Tab-separated table of C-alpha atoms in Angstrom:
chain	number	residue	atom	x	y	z
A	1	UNK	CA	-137.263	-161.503	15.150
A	2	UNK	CA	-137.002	-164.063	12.449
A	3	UNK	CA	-133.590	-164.105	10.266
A	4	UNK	CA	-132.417	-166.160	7.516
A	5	UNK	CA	-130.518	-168.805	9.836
A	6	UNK	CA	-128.645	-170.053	6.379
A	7	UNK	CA	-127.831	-166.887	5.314
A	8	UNK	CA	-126.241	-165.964	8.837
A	9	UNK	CA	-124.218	-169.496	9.220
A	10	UNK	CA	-123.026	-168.824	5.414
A	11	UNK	CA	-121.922	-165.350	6.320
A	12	UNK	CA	-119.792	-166.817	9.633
A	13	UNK	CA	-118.756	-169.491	7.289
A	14	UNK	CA	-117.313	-167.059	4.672
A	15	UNK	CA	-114.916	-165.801	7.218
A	16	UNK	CA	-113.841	-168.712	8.407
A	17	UNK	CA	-115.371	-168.346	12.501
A	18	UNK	CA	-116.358	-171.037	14.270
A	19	UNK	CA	-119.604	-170.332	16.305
A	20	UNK	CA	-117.695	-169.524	19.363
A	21	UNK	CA	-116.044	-166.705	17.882
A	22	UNK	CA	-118.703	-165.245	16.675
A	23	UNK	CA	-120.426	-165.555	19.456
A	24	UNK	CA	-117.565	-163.342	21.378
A	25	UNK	CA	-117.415	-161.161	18.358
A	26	UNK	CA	-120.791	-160.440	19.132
A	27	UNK	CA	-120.832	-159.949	23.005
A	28	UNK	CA	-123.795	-162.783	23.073
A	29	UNK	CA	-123.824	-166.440	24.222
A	30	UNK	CA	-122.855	-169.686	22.612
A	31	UNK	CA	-126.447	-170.913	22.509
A	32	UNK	CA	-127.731	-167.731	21.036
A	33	UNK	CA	-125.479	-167.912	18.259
A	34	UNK	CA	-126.282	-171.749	17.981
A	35	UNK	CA	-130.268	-170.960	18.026
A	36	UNK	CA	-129.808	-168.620	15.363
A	37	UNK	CA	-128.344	-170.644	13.061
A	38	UNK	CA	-130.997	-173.209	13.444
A	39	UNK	CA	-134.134	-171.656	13.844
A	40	UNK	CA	-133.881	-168.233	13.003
A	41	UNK	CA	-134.442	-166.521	16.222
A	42	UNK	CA	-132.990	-163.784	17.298
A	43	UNK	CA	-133.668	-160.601	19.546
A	44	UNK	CA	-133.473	-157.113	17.994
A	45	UNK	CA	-130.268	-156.268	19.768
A	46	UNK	CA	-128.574	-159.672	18.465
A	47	UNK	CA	-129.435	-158.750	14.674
A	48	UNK	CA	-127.894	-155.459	15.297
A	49	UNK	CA	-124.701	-157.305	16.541
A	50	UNK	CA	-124.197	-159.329	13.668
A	51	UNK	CA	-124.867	-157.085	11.106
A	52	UNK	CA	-122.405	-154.842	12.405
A	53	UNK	CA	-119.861	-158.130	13.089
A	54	UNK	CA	-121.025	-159.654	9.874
A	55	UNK	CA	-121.223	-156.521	7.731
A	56	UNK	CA	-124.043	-156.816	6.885
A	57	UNK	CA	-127.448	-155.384	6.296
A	58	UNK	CA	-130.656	-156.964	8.575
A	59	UNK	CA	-132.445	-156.672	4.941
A	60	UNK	CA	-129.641	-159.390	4.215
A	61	UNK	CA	-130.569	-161.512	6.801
A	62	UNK	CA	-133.923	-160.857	6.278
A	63	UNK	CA	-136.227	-164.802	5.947
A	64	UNK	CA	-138.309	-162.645	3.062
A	65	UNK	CA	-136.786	-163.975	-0.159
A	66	UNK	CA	-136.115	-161.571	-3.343
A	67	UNK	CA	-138.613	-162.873	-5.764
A	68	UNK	CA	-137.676	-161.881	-9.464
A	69	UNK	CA	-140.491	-161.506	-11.843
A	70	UNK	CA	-140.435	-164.648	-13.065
A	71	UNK	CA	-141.653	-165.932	-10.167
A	72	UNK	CA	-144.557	-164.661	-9.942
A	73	UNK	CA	-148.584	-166.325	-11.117
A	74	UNK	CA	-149.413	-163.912	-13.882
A	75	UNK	CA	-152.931	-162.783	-12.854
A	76	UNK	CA	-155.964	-164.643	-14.451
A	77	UNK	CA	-157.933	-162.147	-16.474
A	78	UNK	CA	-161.067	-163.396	-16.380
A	79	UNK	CA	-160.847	-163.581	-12.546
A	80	UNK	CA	-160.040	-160.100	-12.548
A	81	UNK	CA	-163.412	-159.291	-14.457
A	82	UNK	CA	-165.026	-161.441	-12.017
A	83	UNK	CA	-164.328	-160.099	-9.429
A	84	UNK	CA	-163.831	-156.099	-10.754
A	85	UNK	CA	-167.947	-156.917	-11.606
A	86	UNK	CA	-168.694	-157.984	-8.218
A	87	UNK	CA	-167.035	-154.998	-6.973
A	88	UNK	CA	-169.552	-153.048	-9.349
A	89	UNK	CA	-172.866	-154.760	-8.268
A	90	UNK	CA	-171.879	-154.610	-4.895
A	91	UNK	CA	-171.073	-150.907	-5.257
A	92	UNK	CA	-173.901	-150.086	-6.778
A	93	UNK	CA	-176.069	-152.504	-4.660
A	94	UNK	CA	-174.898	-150.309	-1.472
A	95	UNK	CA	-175.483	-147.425	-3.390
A	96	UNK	CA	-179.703	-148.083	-4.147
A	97	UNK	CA	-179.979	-149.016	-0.657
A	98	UNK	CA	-178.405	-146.121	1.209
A	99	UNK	CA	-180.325	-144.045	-1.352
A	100	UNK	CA	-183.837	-145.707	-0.299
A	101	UNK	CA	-182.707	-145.408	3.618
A	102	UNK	CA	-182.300	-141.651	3.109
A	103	UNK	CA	-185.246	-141.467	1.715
A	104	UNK	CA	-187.184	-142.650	4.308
């Protein structure tokens, strides 16, 4: 699974725990912890350790971001007409021509 490895380190960091004791906190190895922190990869049962060490949620830790509305494109309306009328002719399109195949 793929955490936040900055949010994790920040989270140790808080609390003042070097990587070792964290580690031990956990019941995992050194180099677990240590891969964690840098890229982010960590087994099921190692996210459930932390978050209970940490205190923590694996939402939290989650790598999805929380996006706030201003972050988002506003949507293009005349791409949305676009495409909501090639959605139409292609509907209808499928329609004639499983009409004229029942036909026959």
């Amino acid at each position: 699974m793929d955490i936040n490895a900055k949010a994790a380190k920040a989270l140790r960091q808080q609390r003042g725990w070097s990587q070792q004791h964290l580690a031990d906190a956990c019941e995992v190895s050194l180099r677990t912890i240590q891969r964690a922190e840098k890229d982010g990869r960590v087994a099921p049962d190692t996210l459930q350790a932390l978050c209970a060490v940490l205190e923590t949620t694996p939402k939290s830790l989650s790598q999805v971001p929380d996006l706030t509305a201003g972050q988002f494109e506003p949507a293009n309306p005349l791409r949305q007409k676009l495409m909501l009328a090639a959605a139409m002719l292609a509907g209808m399109l499928v329609g004639v021509l499983a009409t004229l195949w029942a036909v026959q």
